[in-house]
CSV table of C-alpha atoms in Angstrom, one decimal:
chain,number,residue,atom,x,y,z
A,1,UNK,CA,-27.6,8.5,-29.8
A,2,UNK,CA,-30.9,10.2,-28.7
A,3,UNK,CA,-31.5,10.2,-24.9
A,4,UNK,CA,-34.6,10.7,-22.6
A,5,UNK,CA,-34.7,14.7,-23.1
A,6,UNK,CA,-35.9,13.7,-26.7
A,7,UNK,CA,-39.1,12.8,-25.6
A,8,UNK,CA,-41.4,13.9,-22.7
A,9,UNK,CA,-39.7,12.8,-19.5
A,10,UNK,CA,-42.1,11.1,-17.2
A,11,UNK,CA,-44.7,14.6,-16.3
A,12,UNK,CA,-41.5,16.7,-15.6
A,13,UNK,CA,-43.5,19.4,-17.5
A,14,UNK,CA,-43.1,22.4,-14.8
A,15,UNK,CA,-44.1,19.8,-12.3
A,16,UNK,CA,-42.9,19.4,-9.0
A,17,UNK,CA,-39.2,18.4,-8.1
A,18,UNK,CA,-39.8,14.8,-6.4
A,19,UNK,CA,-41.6,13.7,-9.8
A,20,UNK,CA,-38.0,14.4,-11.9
A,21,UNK,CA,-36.3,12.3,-8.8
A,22,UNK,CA,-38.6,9.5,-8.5
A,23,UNK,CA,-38.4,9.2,-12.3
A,24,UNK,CA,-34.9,9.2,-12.3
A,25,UNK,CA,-34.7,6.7,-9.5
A,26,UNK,CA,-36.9,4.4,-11.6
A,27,UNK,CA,-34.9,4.4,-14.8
A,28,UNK,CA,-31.4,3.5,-12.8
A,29,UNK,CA,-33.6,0.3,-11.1
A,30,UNK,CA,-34.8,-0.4,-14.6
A,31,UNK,CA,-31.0,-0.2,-16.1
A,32,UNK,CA,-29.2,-1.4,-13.1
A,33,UNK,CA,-31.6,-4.3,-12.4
A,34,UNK,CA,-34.4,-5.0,-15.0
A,35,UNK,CA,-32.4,-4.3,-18.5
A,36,UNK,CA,-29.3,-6.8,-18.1
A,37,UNK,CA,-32.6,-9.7,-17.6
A,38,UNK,CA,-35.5,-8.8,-19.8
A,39,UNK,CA,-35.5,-11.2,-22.4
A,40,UNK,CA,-34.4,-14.1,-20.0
A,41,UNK,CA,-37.3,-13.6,-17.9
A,42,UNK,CA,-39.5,-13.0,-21.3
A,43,UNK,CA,-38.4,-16.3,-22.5
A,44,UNK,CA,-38.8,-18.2,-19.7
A,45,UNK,CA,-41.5,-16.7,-18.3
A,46,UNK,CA,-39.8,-16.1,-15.1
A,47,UNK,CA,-41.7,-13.9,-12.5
A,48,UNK,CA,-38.6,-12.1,-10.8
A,49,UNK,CA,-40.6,-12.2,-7.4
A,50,UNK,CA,-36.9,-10.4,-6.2
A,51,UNK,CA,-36.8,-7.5,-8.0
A,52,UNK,CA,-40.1,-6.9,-6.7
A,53,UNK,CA,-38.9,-6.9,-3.9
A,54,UNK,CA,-35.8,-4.4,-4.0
A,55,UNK,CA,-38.2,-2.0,-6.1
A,56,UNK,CA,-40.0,-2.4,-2.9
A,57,UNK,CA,-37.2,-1.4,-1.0
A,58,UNK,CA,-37.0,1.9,-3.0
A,59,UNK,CA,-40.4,2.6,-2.2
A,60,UNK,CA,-41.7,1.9,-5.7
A,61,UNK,CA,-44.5,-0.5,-4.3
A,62,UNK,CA,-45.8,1.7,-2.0
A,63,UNK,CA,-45.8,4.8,-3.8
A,64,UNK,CA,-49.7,5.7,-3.0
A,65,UNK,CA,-49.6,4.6,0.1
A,66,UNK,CA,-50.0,7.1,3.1
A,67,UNK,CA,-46.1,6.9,5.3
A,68,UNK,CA,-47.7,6.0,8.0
A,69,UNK,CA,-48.5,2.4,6.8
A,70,UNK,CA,-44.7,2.5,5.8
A,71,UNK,CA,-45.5,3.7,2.1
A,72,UNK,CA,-44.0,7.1,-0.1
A,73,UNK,CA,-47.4,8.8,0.5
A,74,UNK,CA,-46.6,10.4,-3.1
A,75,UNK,CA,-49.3,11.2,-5.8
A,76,UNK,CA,-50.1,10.1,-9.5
A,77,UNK,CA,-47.9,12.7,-10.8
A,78,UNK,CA,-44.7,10.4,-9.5
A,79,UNK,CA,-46.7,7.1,-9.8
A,80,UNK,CA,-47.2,7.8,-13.6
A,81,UNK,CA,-43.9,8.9,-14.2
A,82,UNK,CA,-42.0,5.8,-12.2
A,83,UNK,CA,-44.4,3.0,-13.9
A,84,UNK,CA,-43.5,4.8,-17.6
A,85,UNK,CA,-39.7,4.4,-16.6
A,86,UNK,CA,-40.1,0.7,-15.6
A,87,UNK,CA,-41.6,0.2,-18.9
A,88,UNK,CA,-39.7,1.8,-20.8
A,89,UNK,CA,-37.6,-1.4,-20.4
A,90,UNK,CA,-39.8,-3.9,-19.7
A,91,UNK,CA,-43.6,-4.1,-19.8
A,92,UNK,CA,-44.2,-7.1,-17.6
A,93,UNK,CA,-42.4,-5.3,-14.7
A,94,UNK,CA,-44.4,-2.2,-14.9
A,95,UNK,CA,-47.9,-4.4,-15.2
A,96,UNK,CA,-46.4,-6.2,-11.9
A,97,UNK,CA,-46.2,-2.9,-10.4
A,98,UNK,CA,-49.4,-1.6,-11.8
A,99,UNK,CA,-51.3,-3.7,-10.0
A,100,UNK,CA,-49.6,-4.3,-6.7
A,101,UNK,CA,-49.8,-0.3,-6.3
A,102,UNK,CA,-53.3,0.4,-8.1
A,103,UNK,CA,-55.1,-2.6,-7.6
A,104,UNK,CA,-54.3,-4.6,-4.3
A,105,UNK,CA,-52.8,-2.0,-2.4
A,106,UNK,CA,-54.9,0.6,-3.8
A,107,UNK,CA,-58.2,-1.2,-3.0
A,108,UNK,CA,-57.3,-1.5,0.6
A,109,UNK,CA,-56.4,1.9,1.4
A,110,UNK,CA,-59.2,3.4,0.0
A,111,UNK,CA,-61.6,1.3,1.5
A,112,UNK,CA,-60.1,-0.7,4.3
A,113,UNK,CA,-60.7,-0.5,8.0
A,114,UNK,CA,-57.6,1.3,9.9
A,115,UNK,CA,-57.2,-2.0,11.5
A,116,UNK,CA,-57.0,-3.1,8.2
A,117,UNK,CA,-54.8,-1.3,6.7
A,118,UNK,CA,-52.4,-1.9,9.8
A,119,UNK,CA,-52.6,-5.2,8.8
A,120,UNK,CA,-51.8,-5.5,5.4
A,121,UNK,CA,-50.8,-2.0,3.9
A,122,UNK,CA,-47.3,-1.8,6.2
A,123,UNK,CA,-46.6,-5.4,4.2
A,124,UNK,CA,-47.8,-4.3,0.7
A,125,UNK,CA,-46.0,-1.6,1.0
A,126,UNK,CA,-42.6,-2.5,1.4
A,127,UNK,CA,-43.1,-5.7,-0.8
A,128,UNK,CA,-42.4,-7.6,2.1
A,129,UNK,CA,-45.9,-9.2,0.7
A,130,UNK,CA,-47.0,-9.2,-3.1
A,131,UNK,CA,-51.0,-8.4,-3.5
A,132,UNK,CA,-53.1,-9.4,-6.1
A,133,UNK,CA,-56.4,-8.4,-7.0
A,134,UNK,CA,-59.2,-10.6,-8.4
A,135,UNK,CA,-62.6,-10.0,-10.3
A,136,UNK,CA,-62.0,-11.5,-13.7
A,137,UNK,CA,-63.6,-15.1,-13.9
A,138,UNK,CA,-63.8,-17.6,-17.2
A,139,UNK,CA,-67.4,-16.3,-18.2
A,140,UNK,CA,-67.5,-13.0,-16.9
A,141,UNK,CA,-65.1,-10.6,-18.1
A,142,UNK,CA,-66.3,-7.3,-19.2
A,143,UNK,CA,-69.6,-8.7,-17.1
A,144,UNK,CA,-68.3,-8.4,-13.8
A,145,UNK,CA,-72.0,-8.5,-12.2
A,146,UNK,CA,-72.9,-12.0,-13.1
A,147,UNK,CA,-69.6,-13.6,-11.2
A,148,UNK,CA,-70.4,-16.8,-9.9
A,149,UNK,CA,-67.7,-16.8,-7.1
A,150,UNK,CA,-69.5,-16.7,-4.1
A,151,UNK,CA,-69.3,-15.8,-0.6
A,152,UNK,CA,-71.8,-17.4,2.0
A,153,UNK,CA,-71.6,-16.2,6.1
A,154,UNK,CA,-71.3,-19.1,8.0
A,155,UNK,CA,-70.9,-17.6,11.8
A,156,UNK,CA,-68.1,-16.0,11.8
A,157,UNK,CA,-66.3,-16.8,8.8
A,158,UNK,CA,-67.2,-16.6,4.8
A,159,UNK,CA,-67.2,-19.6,2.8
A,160,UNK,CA,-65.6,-18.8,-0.9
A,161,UNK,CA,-66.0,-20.9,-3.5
A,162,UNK,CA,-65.8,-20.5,-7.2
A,163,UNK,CA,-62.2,-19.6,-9.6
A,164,UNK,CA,-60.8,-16.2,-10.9
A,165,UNK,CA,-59.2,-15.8,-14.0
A,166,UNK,CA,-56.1,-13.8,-15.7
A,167,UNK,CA,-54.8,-12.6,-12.4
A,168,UNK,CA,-51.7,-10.7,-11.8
A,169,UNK,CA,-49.3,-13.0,-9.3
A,170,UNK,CA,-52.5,-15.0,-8.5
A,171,UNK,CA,-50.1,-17.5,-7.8
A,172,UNK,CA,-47.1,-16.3,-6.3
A,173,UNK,CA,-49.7,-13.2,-4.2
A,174,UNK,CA,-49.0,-13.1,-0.3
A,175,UNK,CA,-52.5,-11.0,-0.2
A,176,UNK,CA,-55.3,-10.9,-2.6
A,177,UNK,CA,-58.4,-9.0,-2.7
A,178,UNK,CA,-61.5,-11.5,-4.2
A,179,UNK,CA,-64.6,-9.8,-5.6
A,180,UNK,CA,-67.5,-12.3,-4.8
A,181,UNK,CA,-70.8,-12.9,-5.0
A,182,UNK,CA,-72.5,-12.4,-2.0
A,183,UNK,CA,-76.1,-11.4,-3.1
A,184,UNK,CA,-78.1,-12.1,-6.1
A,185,UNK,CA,-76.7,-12.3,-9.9
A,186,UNK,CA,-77.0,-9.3,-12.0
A,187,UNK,CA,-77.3,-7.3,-8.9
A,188,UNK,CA,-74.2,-4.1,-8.5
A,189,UNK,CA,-75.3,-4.7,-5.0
A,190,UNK,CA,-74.5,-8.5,-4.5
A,191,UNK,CA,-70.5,-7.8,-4.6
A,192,UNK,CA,-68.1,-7.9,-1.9
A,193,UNK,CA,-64.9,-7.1,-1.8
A,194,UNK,CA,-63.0,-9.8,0.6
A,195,UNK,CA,-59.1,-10.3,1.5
A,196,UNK,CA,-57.3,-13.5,1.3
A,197,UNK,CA,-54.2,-14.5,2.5
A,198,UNK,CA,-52.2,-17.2,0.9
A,199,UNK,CA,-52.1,-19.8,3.3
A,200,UNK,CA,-55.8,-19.7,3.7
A,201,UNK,CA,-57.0,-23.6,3.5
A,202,UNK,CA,-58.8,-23.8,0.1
A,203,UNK,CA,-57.4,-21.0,-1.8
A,204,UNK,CA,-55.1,-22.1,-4.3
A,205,UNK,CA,-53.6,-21.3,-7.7
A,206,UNK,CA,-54.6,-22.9,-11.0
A,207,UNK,CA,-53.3,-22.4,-14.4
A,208,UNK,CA,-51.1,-19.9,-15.5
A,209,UNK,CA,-51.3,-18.3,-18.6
A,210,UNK,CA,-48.4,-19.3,-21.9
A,211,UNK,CA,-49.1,-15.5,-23.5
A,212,UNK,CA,-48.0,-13.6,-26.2
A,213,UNK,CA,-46.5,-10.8,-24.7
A,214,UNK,CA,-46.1,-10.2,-20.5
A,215,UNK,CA,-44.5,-13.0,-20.1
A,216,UNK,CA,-42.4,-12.6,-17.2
A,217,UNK,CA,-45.5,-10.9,-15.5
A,218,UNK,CA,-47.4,-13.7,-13.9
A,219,UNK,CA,-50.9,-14.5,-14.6
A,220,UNK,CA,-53.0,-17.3,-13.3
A,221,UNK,CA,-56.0,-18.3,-12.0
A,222,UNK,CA,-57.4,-18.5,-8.1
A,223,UNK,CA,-58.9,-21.2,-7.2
A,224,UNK,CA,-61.5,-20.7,-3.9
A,225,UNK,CA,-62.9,-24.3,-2.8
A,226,UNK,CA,-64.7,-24.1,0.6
A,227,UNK,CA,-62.1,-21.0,1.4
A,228,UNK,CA,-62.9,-19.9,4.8
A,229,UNK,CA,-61.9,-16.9,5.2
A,230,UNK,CA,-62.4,-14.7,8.6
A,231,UNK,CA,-65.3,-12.1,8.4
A,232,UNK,CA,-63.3,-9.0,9.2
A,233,UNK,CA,-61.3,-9.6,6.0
A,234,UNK,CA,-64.4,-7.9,4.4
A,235,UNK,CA,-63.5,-4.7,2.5
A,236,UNK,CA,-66.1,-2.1,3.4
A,237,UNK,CA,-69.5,-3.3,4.0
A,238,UNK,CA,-71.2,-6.3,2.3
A,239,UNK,CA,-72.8,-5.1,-1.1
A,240,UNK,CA,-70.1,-2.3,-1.7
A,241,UNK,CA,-67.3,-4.3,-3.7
A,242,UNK,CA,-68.9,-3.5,-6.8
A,243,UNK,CA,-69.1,0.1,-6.5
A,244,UNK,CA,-65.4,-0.2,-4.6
A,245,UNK,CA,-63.8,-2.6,-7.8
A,246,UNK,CA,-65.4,0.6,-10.2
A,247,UNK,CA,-63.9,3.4,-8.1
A,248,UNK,CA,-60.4,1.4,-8.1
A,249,UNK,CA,-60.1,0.9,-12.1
A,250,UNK,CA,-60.8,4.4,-12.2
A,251,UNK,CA,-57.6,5.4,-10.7
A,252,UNK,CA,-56.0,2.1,-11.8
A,253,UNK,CA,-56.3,2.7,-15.6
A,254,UNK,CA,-54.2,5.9,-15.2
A,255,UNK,CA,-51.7,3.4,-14.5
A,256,UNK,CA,-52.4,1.2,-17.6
A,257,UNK,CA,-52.3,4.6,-19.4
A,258,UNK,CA,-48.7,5.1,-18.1
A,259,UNK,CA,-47.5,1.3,-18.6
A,260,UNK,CA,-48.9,2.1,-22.3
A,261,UNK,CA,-47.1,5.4,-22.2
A,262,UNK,CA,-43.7,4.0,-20.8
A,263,UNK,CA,-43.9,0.8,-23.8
A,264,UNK,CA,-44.5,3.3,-26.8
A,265,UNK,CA,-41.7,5.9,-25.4
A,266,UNK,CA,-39.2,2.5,-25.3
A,267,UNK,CA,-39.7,1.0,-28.8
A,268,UNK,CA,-40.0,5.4,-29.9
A,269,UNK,CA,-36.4,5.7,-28.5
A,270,UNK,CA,-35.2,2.4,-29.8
A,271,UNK,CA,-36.6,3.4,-33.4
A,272,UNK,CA,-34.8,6.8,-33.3
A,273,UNK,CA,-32.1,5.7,-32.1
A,274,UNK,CA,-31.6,2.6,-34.8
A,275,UNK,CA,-32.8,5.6,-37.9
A,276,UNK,CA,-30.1,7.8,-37.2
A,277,UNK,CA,-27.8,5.1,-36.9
A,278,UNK,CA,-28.8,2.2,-40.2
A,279,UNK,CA,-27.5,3.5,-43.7
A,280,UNK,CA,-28.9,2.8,-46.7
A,281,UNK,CA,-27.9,4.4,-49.6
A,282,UNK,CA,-25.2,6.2,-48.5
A,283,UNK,CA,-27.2,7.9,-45.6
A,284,UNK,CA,-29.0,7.6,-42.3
A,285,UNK,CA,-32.7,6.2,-43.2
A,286,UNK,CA,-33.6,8.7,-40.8
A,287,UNK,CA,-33.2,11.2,-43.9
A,288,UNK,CA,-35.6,9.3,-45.7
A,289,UNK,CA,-39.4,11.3,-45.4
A,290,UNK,CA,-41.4,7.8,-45.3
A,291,UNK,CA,-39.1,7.0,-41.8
A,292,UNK,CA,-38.9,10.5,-40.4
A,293,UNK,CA,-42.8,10.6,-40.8
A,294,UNK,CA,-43.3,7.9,-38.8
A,295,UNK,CA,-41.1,9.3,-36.3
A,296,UNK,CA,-43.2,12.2,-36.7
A,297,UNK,CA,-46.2,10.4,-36.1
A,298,UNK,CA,-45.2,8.6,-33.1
A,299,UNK,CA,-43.8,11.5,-31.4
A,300,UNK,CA,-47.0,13.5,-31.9
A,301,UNK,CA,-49.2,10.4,-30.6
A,302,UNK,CA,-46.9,10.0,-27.4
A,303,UNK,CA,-47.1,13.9,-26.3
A,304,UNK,CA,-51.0,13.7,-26.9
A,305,UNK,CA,-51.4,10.5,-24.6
A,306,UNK,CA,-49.2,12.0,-21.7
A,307,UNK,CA,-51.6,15.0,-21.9
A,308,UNK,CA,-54.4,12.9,-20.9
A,309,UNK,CA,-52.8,10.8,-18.5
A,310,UNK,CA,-51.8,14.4,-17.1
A,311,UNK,CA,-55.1,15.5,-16.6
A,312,UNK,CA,-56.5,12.3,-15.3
A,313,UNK,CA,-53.6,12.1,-12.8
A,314,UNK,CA,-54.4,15.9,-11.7
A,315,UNK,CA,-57.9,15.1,-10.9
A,316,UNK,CA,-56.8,11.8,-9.2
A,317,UNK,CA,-54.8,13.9,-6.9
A,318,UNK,CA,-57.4,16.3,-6.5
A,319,UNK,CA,-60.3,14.1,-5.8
A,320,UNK,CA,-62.1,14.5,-8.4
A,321,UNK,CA,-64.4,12.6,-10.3
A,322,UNK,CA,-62.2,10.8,-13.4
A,323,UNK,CA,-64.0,8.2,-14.6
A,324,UNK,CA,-64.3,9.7,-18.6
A,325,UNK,CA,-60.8,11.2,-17.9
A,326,UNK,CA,-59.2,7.9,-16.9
A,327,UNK,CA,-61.0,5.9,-19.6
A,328,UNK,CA,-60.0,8.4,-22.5
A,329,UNK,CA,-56.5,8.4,-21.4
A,330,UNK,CA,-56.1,4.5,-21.1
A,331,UNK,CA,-58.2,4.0,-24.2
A,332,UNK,CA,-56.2,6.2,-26.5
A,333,UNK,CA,-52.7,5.3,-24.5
A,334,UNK,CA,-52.9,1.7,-25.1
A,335,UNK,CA,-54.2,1.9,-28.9
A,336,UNK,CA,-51.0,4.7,-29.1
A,337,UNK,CA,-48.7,2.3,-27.3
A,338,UNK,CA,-49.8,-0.7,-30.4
A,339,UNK,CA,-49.5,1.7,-33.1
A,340,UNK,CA,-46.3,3.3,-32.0
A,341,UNK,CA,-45.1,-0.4,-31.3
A,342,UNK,CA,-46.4,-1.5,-34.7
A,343,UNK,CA,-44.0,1.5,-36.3
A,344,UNK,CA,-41.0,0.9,-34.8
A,345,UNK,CA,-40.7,-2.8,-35.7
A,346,UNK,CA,-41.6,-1.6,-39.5
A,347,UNK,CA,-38.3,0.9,-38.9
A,348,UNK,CA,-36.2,-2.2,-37.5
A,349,UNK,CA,-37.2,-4.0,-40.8
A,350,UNK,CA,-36.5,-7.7,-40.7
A,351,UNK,CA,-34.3,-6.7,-37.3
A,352,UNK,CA,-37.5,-5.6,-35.7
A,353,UNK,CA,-39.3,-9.0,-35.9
A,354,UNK,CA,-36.3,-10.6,-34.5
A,355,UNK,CA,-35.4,-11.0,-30.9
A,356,UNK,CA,-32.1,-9.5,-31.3
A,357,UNK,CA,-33.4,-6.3,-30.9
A,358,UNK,CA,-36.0,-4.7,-28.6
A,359,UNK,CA,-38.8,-4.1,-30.6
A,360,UNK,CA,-40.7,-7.3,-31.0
A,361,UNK,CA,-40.9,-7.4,-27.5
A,362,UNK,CA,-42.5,-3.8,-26.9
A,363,UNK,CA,-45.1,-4.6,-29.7
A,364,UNK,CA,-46.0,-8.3,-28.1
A,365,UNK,CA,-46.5,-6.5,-24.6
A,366,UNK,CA,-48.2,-3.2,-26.2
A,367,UNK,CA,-51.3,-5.3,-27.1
A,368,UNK,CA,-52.3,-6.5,-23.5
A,369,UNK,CA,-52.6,-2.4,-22.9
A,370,UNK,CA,-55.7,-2.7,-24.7
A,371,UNK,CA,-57.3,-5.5,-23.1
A,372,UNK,CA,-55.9,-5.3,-19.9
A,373,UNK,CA,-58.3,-3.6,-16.8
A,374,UNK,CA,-60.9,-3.0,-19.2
A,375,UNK,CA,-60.8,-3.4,-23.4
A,376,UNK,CA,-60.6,-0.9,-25.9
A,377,UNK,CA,-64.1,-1.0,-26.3
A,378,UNK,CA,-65.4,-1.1,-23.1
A,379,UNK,CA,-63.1,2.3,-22.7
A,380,UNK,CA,-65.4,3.9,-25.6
A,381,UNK,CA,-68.8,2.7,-23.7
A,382,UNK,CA,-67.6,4.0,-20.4
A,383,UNK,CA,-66.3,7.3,-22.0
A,384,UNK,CA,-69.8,7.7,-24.3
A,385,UNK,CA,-71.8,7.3,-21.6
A,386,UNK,CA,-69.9,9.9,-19.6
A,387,UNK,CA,-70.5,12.0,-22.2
A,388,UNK,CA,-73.9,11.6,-23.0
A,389,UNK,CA,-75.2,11.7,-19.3
């Protein structure tokens, strides 16, 4: 049996201490907790609102955000490396986590009034409240400027109406950050960033999503119909939610990257581990050159993705700019995460595509990598235009 020293272990490459202990806290949750239910909550789409919670406990919702709001106050080094060992066992936890920590959370602490962050971080934090973060609508995906959710000031409250779309935990959120219209279409300066709470009168939850892969991570839609939502719930200043929602996929696709990371390193070791151990022919078909290249292959692939996220995660920490950093390591992580997927279900044989075995689900949650916080393509534009400048 090949073990996690057979691949790169979560950035413990001559990096600091905590990041080998919060990575190895990570991977006992994940067996302890998240292995023994994956493919109950896969099948049943169940969102398992209570593990949340005890990763929460541990710290692992909270891990960016500063002790004093009751958070880890670690860095992206040990973010990375705790999402990858969540996924390694199951995607649609590490997505949940992804965007609690990078998105929700993330967007408030960089941007939020202390008073703010008082508020809310303390809860996000902990878990004691689930965040959710919403600028995807029906018609405006990749074209975030020409949202049609709005926000009106009416004394002293704003008045949200309009839906979101493909949001994570839009329906079981405590706390959700709403990009909305608040100036002109078209305009990078008409977005706000403003924070609802749950029980506001008007905000509900619509639809949620039957998807391919994911499954037990939950995705609906917001609904916002004459919201009113207090006027100090505003992120920032009025105009800036744009530019904010920009700033916060920059640090939040280094998260992606590492949910792509942790996928491809699961269905790696679950192909290694099932070569050396199927015969055919009177030996291991890990002795045959057409598997032992692909192993090859995919090993290769995942050392040169966790080289990128490395260097995006450096300059995170740093305070650097990041934005063609982040996009080439989330671009070329999720497209690793499908082929190395893709690979390991061709090793499995007829096994692979059966739900028996682990592999059909790594490649059905591999593919939302890719689309997820930005597509494939709009990862090329953003990093061509970096380079071009």
């Amino acid at each position: 049996m090949i073990n996690n020293e057979n691949v790169t272990n979560g950035f413990d490459m001559n990096q600091s201490e905590s990041v080998k202990m919060v990575a190895d806290m990570a991977r006992d949750f994940a067996e302890k907790h998240i292995r023994p239910y994956v493919m109950e909550w896969d099948e049943a789409q169940i969102f398992p609102v209570e593990t949340l919670k005890k990763m929460g406990e541990l710290g692992l919702l909270g891990m960016l955000v500063p002790e004093e709001f009751g958070g880890a106050g670690l860095g992206y080094f040990e973010y990375s490396a705790a999402i990858q060992e969540i996924a390694k066992v199951c995607g649609s936890v590490g997505l949940s986590m992804a965007a609690h920590n990078s998105l929700c959370s993330g967007h408030i602490m960089y941007f939020g009034s202390q008073t703010q962050k008082e508020k809310w971080l303390s809860k996000l934090a902990t878990a004691e409240w689930i965040g959710a973060w919403g600028l995807t609508e029906a018609n405006t995906g990749s074209d975030a400027l020409r949202m049609t959710t709005t926000a009106v000031l009416d004394g002293d409250h704003y008045i949200i109406n309009g839906a979101k779309n493909w949001i994570t935990h839009g329906k079981s959120c405590d706390v959700a950050v709403v990009m909305v219209r608040t100036g002109e279409k078209g305009d990078s300066k008409g977005i706000s960033a403003i924070v609802v709470e749950k029980d506001t009168p008007g905000f509900t939850a619509g639809k949620k999503e039957n998807k391919l892969g994911m499954r037990a991570s939950e995705t609906t839609e917001m609904i916002f119909d004459n919201c009113r939502v207090p006027k100090e719930n505003l992120l920032g200043k009025e105009g800036e939610g744009f530019k904010q929602a920009m700033q916060i996929l920059d640090g939040g696709r280094i998260s992606i990257a590492a949910l792509s990371l942790g996928i491809a390193k699961g269905a790696f070791i679950a192909a290694t581990n099932y070569a050396k151990e199927r015969h055919q022919f009177g030996q291991a078909i890990a002795n045959f050159q057409g598997i032992s290249f692909k192993l090859a292959d995919m090993a290769t692939r995942i050392e040169a993705a966790e080289m990128l996220i490395l260097q995006a995660a450096d300059l995170k920490n740093r305070g650097k700019k990041l934005t063609k950093e982040s996009a080439m390591a989330k671009y070329y992580a999720s497209e690793v995460a499908v082929a190395v997927a893709n690979d390991a279900v061709q090793i499995f044989g007829g096994y692979g595509y059966t739900k028996d075995f682990p592999v059909e689900k790594y490649y059905r949650d591999a593919k939302l990598c890719t689309i997820g916080e930005g597509t494939s393509e709009i990862q090329k534009l953003v990093i061509s235009r970096e380079i071009l400048k």
